[in-house]
Amino acid sequence: AVVSTQSTGEGEDDSKGKEKEEGESGRPLWMRTLEVTLNQWLSLVPEKPLERPKRTSQNVKDPLFRCFEREISTGARLLTKVRGDLKELADICKGVVKQTNYTRNLITSLTKGIPPKEWKRYSVPDWLSANQFMVDFVKRIQQLAEIGKAITAGGNLHQIEIWLGGLLNAEAYITATRQSAAQSNGWSLENLVLRSQTISHKNAPIVKHNPSASSFISRGLFMEGASCENSKLFHTDELSISLAPVCFEWVNKEDAHSSSSNEGAISIPVYLNESRFELLFAIDLNVPQDIPIHLWYQRNIAVTAWKLE
């Protein structure tokens, strides 16, 4: 009789432990944990779909408009997909619907803390976690919504401060600005070079930009290995510093050579993000004359258009 009582007690303990692990609904711990995360993401991801800009006989001729139209259309489809997937996964965690091969792959990635490849329709660093990816994705969608409002309001598209690293296709945008400059000035694409008006760190005195049909303004840039003020590099102990919005301008190659000199300047690469795998373009910045140029190159200085904050 004693053995029987002890055995029953152990069974009850095991049953209580299993019930505690699975919860009242009998769902496993990973499912309940994932549901909490999914609900948090659903509260972040915009519920309202992106409004696609309306074409007119005039704006369709503008390379910038066509670029933004593609960006917003791609973002709208991706937003619908990601939010739909999140809702379906949440229903799976609640036991409302069953898993499919597609959702099973999503769950496998998310439970490992990595963003599903099905959502990565643009370039991000490989080490980005699922939560970091989602926060960044929401910021990208918000920028596209702001661009759409600016287009609808009929504003000058060259005056919009663009988070270059937050575009879904930054290279296409740079190409569009180049095409716009060539179209507006009757220049050949091959004869255009890119230069910056003024580059300074974020805490420097505010510089008023003079945007034109040949320029674009980029925000959210970071410089690694040095700091900069009035387009001149100087030493800093910080690994990375935030830059104020920069106005880049396409100029005719012949005019650029005749109006400026590269003496005392070095070429600084501008990368899509801090992984430094994708080069967007390069810019020339001045350096102090009392420091040899080769020492600046040794510092591996670069500008990045995206950085995890």
Coordinates of C-alpha atoms in Angstrom, one line a residue:
A1 CA 0.0 0.0 0.0
V2 CA 2.9 2.3 0.7
V3 CA 4.4 1.8 -2.7
S4 CA 1.1 2.5 -4.4
T5 CA 0.7 5.8 -2.5
Q6 CA 4.2 7.0 -3.3
S7 CA 3.7 6.1 -7.0
T8 CA 0.5 8.1 -7.2
G9 CA 2.2 11.1 -5.5
E10 CA 5.0 11.1 -8.1
G11 CA 2.5 10.9 -10.9
E12 CA 0.7 13.9 -9.6
D13 CA 3.9 15.8 -9.3
D14 CA 4.9 15.0 -12.9
S15 CA 1.4 16.0 -14.0
K16 CA 1.6 19.3 -12.2
G17 CA 5.0 20.0 -13.7
K18 CA 3.9 19.2 -17.2
E19 CA 0.8 21.4 -16.6
K20 CA 2.9 24.2 -15.4
E21 CA 5.2 23.9 -18.5
E22 CA 2.4 23.7 -21.0
G23 CA -0.1 26.0 -19.3
E24 CA -3.8 25.7 -18.9
S25 CA -4.4 25.5 -22.6
G26 CA -1.9 22.7 -23.1
R27 CA 0.3 24.8 -25.3
P28 CA 4.1 24.4 -25.1
L29 CA 6.2 27.2 -23.6
W30 CA 7.8 28.3 -26.9
M31 CA 4.3 28.8 -28.4
R32 CA 3.1 31.0 -25.5
T33 CA 6.4 33.0 -25.6
L34 CA 6.2 33.5 -29.3
E35 CA 2.6 34.7 -29.0
V36 CA 3.7 37.5 -26.7
T37 CA 6.4 38.6 -29.1
L38 CA 4.0 38.5 -32.1
N39 CA 1.5 40.6 -30.3
Q40 CA 4.2 43.2 -29.5
W41 CA 5.2 43.3 -33.1
L42 CA 1.6 43.6 -34.3
S43 CA 1.3 46.7 -32.1
L44 CA 4.3 48.2 -33.8
V45 CA 3.7 47.4 -37.4
P46 CA 1.3 49.9 -39.0
E47 CA -2.2 48.6 -39.6
K48 CA -3.0 51.2 -42.2
P49 CA -1.7 50.2 -45.7
L50 CA 0.7 52.5 -47.5
E51 CA -1.0 54.7 -50.0
R52 CA 0.6 54.5 -53.4
P53 CA 1.2 57.8 -55.1
K54 CA -1.0 58.8 -58.0
R55 CA 0.5 59.2 -61.4
T56 CA 0.1 62.2 -63.6
S57 CA 1.3 63.1 -67.0
Q58 CA 3.9 65.4 -65.4
N59 CA 5.3 63.4 -62.4
V60 CA 5.7 60.2 -64.4
K61 CA 8.4 62.0 -66.3
D62 CA 10.4 62.6 -63.1
P63 CA 13.0 59.8 -62.3
L64 CA 12.6 60.6 -58.6
F65 CA 8.9 60.1 -58.6
R66 CA 9.2 56.8 -60.5
C67 CA 11.8 55.6 -57.9
F68 CA 9.7 56.6 -54.9
E69 CA 6.7 55.0 -56.6
R70 CA 8.5 51.7 -56.8
E71 CA 9.8 52.0 -53.3
I72 CA 6.3 52.6 -51.9
S73 CA 4.7 49.9 -54.0
T74 CA 7.4 47.4 -52.8
G75 CA 7.0 48.5 -49.2
A76 CA 3.2 48.3 -49.4
R77 CA 3.4 44.7 -50.6
L78 CA 5.9 43.8 -48.0
L79 CA 3.9 45.5 -45.2
T80 CA 0.8 43.5 -46.2
K81 CA 2.8 40.3 -46.3
V82 CA 4.6 40.8 -42.9
R83 CA 1.5 41.9 -41.0
G84 CA -0.5 39.0 -42.6
D85 CA 2.2 36.5 -41.5
L86 CA 2.3 37.9 -38.0
K87 CA -1.5 37.6 -37.6
E88 CA -1.5 34.0 -39.0
L89 CA 1.3 33.0 -36.6
A90 CA -0.5 34.6 -33.7
D91 CA -3.6 32.5 -34.6
I92 CA -1.4 29.4 -34.8
C93 CA -0.1 30.1 -31.3
K94 CA -3.7 30.5 -30.1
G95 CA -4.6 27.1 -31.6
V96 CA -7.1 28.7 -34.1
V97 CA -5.4 27.6 -37.3
K98 CA -2.9 24.8 -38.1
Q99 CA 0.6 25.2 -39.3
T100 CA 1.6 25.0 -43.0
N101 CA 5.1 24.3 -44.4
Y102 CA 5.4 28.1 -45.0
T103 CA 4.4 29.1 -41.4
R104 CA 6.5 26.3 -40.0
N105 CA 9.6 27.8 -41.7
L106 CA 8.7 31.2 -40.2
I107 CA 8.3 29.8 -36.7
T108 CA 11.6 27.9 -37.0
S109 CA 13.4 31.2 -37.8
L110 CA 11.6 33.3 -35.2
T111 CA 12.1 30.8 -32.3
K112 CA 15.8 31.0 -33.1
G113 CA 15.7 34.8 -32.9
I114 CA 16.5 35.4 -36.6
P115 CA 14.4 37.2 -39.2
P116 CA 12.8 34.9 -41.8
K117 CA 14.4 35.0 -45.2
E118 CA 10.8 35.4 -46.6
W119 CA 10.8 38.9 -45.1
K120 CA 14.3 40.0 -46.1
R121 CA 13.5 41.7 -49.4
Y122 CA 16.2 44.3 -48.9
S123 CA 19.8 44.3 -47.6
V124 CA 20.4 44.2 -43.9
P125 CA 23.4 42.9 -41.9
D126 CA 23.4 39.1 -41.4
W127 CA 23.7 39.5 -37.6
L128 CA 20.5 41.4 -37.2
S129 CA 18.1 39.7 -34.8
A130 CA 14.4 39.2 -35.5
N131 CA 13.4 41.9 -33.0
Q132 CA 16.0 44.4 -34.4
F133 CA 14.8 43.6 -37.9
M134 CA 11.2 44.3 -37.0
V135 CA 12.0 47.7 -35.3
D136 CA 14.0 48.7 -38.3
F137 CA 11.3 47.5 -40.7
V138 CA 8.7 49.7 -39.0
K139 CA 11.0 52.8 -39.4
R140 CA 11.4 52.0 -43.1
I141 CA 7.7 51.8 -43.5
Q142 CA 7.2 55.1 -41.6
Q143 CA 9.7 56.8 -44.0
L144 CA 7.8 55.5 -47.0
A145 CA 4.6 56.9 -45.6
E146 CA 6.2 60.3 -45.1
I147 CA 7.5 60.3 -48.7
G148 CA 4.1 59.4 -49.9
K149 CA 2.5 62.3 -48.1
A150 CA 5.1 64.7 -49.5
I151 CA 4.3 63.5 -53.0
T152 CA 0.6 63.9 -52.5
A153 CA 1.2 67.4 -51.1
G154 CA 3.0 68.3 -54.4
G155 CA 6.3 69.2 -52.6
N156 CA 9.8 69.4 -54.2
L157 CA 11.1 65.8 -54.1
H158 CA 14.7 67.1 -54.0
Q159 CA 14.0 68.9 -50.7
I160 CA 12.9 65.7 -48.8
E161 CA 15.5 64.6 -46.3
I162 CA 15.9 60.9 -47.1
W163 CA 17.2 58.3 -44.7
L164 CA 19.3 56.7 -47.4
G165 CA 20.1 53.5 -45.4
G166 CA 16.4 53.1 -44.7
L167 CA 15.3 52.8 -48.4
L168 CA 14.5 49.4 -49.7
N169 CA 16.8 50.0 -52.7
A170 CA 19.2 52.8 -52.0
E171 CA 21.2 52.2 -55.2
A172 CA 18.1 52.8 -57.3
Y173 CA 17.4 56.1 -55.5
I174 CA 21.0 57.3 -56.2
T175 CA 20.6 56.3 -59.9
A176 CA 17.3 58.3 -60.0
T177 CA 18.9 61.4 -58.6
R178 CA 21.7 61.1 -61.2
Q179 CA 19.1 60.7 -64.0
S180 CA 17.2 63.7 -62.7
A181 CA 20.3 65.9 -62.7
A182 CA 21.1 64.8 -66.3
Q183 CA 17.6 65.4 -67.4
S184 CA 17.2 68.8 -65.8
N185 CA 20.5 70.2 -67.1
G186 CA 20.9 68.4 -70.4
W187 CA 24.0 66.6 -69.2
S188 CA 25.3 63.2 -70.2
L189 CA 25.1 60.6 -67.4
E190 CA 28.7 59.6 -68.0
N191 CA 29.9 63.1 -67.3
L192 CA 28.3 63.4 -63.8
V193 CA 30.2 63.2 -60.5
L194 CA 28.9 63.4 -57.0
R195 CA 30.1 65.9 -54.4
S196 CA 28.8 67.1 -51.1
Q197 CA 28.0 70.7 -50.2
T198 CA 28.9 70.6 -46.6
I199 CA 29.5 67.7 -44.2
S200 CA 29.6 68.2 -40.4
H201 CA 28.9 66.3 -37.3
K202 CA 25.5 66.5 -35.8
N203 CA 26.4 69.1 -33.1
A204 CA 28.0 71.5 -35.5
P205 CA 26.3 74.8 -36.3
I206 CA 23.3 74.3 -38.6
V207 CA 24.1 74.7 -42.3
K208 CA 21.4 75.8 -44.7
H209 CA 21.2 73.6 -47.7
N210 CA 20.5 74.9 -51.2
P211 CA 18.8 71.9 -52.9
S212 CA 18.3 71.9 -56.6
A213 CA 17.2 69.5 -59.4
S214 CA 20.8 68.2 -59.3
S215 CA 20.9 67.4 -55.5
F216 CA 19.4 65.3 -52.8
I217 CA 19.5 65.5 -49.0
S218 CA 20.4 62.5 -46.9
R219 CA 20.0 62.1 -43.1
G220 CA 20.9 59.4 -40.7
L221 CA 24.5 59.1 -41.8
F222 CA 27.4 58.1 -39.6
M223 CA 31.1 58.5 -39.9
E224 CA 33.5 55.9 -38.5
G225 CA 37.2 56.5 -37.8
A226 CA 37.1 60.4 -37.7
S227 CA 34.8 63.4 -37.2
C228 CA 34.1 66.1 -39.7
E229 CA 33.1 69.8 -39.7
N230 CA 32.7 72.0 -42.8
S231 CA 33.8 69.1 -44.9
K232 CA 37.1 68.8 -43.1
L233 CA 38.2 65.7 -41.2
F234 CA 39.6 65.9 -37.7
H235 CA 40.6 63.3 -35.1
T236 CA 38.2 61.8 -32.6
D237 CA 38.4 59.0 -30.0
E238 CA 34.9 58.0 -30.8
L239 CA 34.4 54.9 -33.0
S240 CA 31.4 56.5 -34.7
I241 CA 29.8 59.9 -34.8
S242 CA 26.4 61.0 -36.2
L243 CA 26.4 63.4 -39.1
A244 CA 24.0 66.3 -39.7
P245 CA 21.9 66.0 -42.8
V246 CA 24.1 66.2 -45.9
C247 CA 23.2 67.7 -49.3
F248 CA 24.8 65.8 -52.1
E249 CA 25.0 67.3 -55.6
W250 CA 25.6 65.9 -59.1
V251 CA 27.9 68.2 -61.1
N252 CA 29.4 68.1 -64.5
K253 CA 32.8 66.4 -64.4
E254 CA 34.5 69.3 -66.3
D255 CA 32.9 71.9 -64.1
A256 CA 34.0 70.0 -61.0
H257 CA 37.6 69.8 -62.1
S258 CA 37.7 73.5 -63.0
S259 CA 36.0 74.8 -59.8
S260 CA 37.8 72.7 -57.2
S261 CA 41.0 71.0 -56.4
N262 CA 41.6 67.6 -54.8
E263 CA 44.8 68.7 -53.2
G264 CA 44.7 68.0 -49.5
A265 CA 41.6 65.8 -49.8
I266 CA 41.0 62.1 -49.5
S267 CA 38.3 59.9 -50.9
I268 CA 35.9 58.5 -48.3
P269 CA 33.7 55.6 -49.2
V270 CA 30.0 55.7 -48.3
Y271 CA 28.5 52.3 -47.5
L272 CA 24.9 51.1 -47.3
N273 CA 25.4 49.9 -43.7
E274 CA 28.0 49.3 -41.0
S275 CA 28.8 45.8 -42.4
R276 CA 30.6 47.7 -45.2
F277 CA 29.8 45.1 -47.8
E278 CA 27.8 47.3 -50.2
L279 CA 29.5 50.5 -51.5
L280 CA 27.1 53.3 -52.6
F281 CA 29.6 56.0 -53.7
A282 CA 32.6 57.9 -52.5
I283 CA 33.1 61.6 -51.6
D284 CA 36.2 63.8 -51.2
L285 CA 36.8 65.5 -47.9
N286 CA 39.6 67.8 -46.8
V287 CA 42.2 66.9 -44.2
P288 CA 44.4 69.0 -42.0
Q289 CA 47.7 69.8 -43.6
D290 CA 49.8 69.1 -40.5
I291 CA 48.8 65.4 -40.6
P292 CA 50.1 63.2 -43.5
I293 CA 47.4 61.9 -45.7
H294 CA 48.5 58.3 -45.4
L295 CA 47.7 58.4 -41.7
W296 CA 44.1 59.2 -42.5
Y297 CA 43.9 56.2 -44.8
Q298 CA 45.2 54.0 -42.0
R299 CA 42.3 55.0 -39.9
N300 CA 39.9 53.2 -42.3
I301 CA 37.5 56.1 -42.4
A302 CA 34.1 55.5 -43.9
V303 CA 30.5 56.9 -43.9
T304 CA 27.6 54.5 -43.4
A305 CA 24.0 55.2 -44.3
W306 CA 22.6 52.8 -41.7
K307 CA 23.6 51.9 -38.2
L308 CA 22.0 50.0 -35.4
E309 CA 21.2 52.3 -32.6

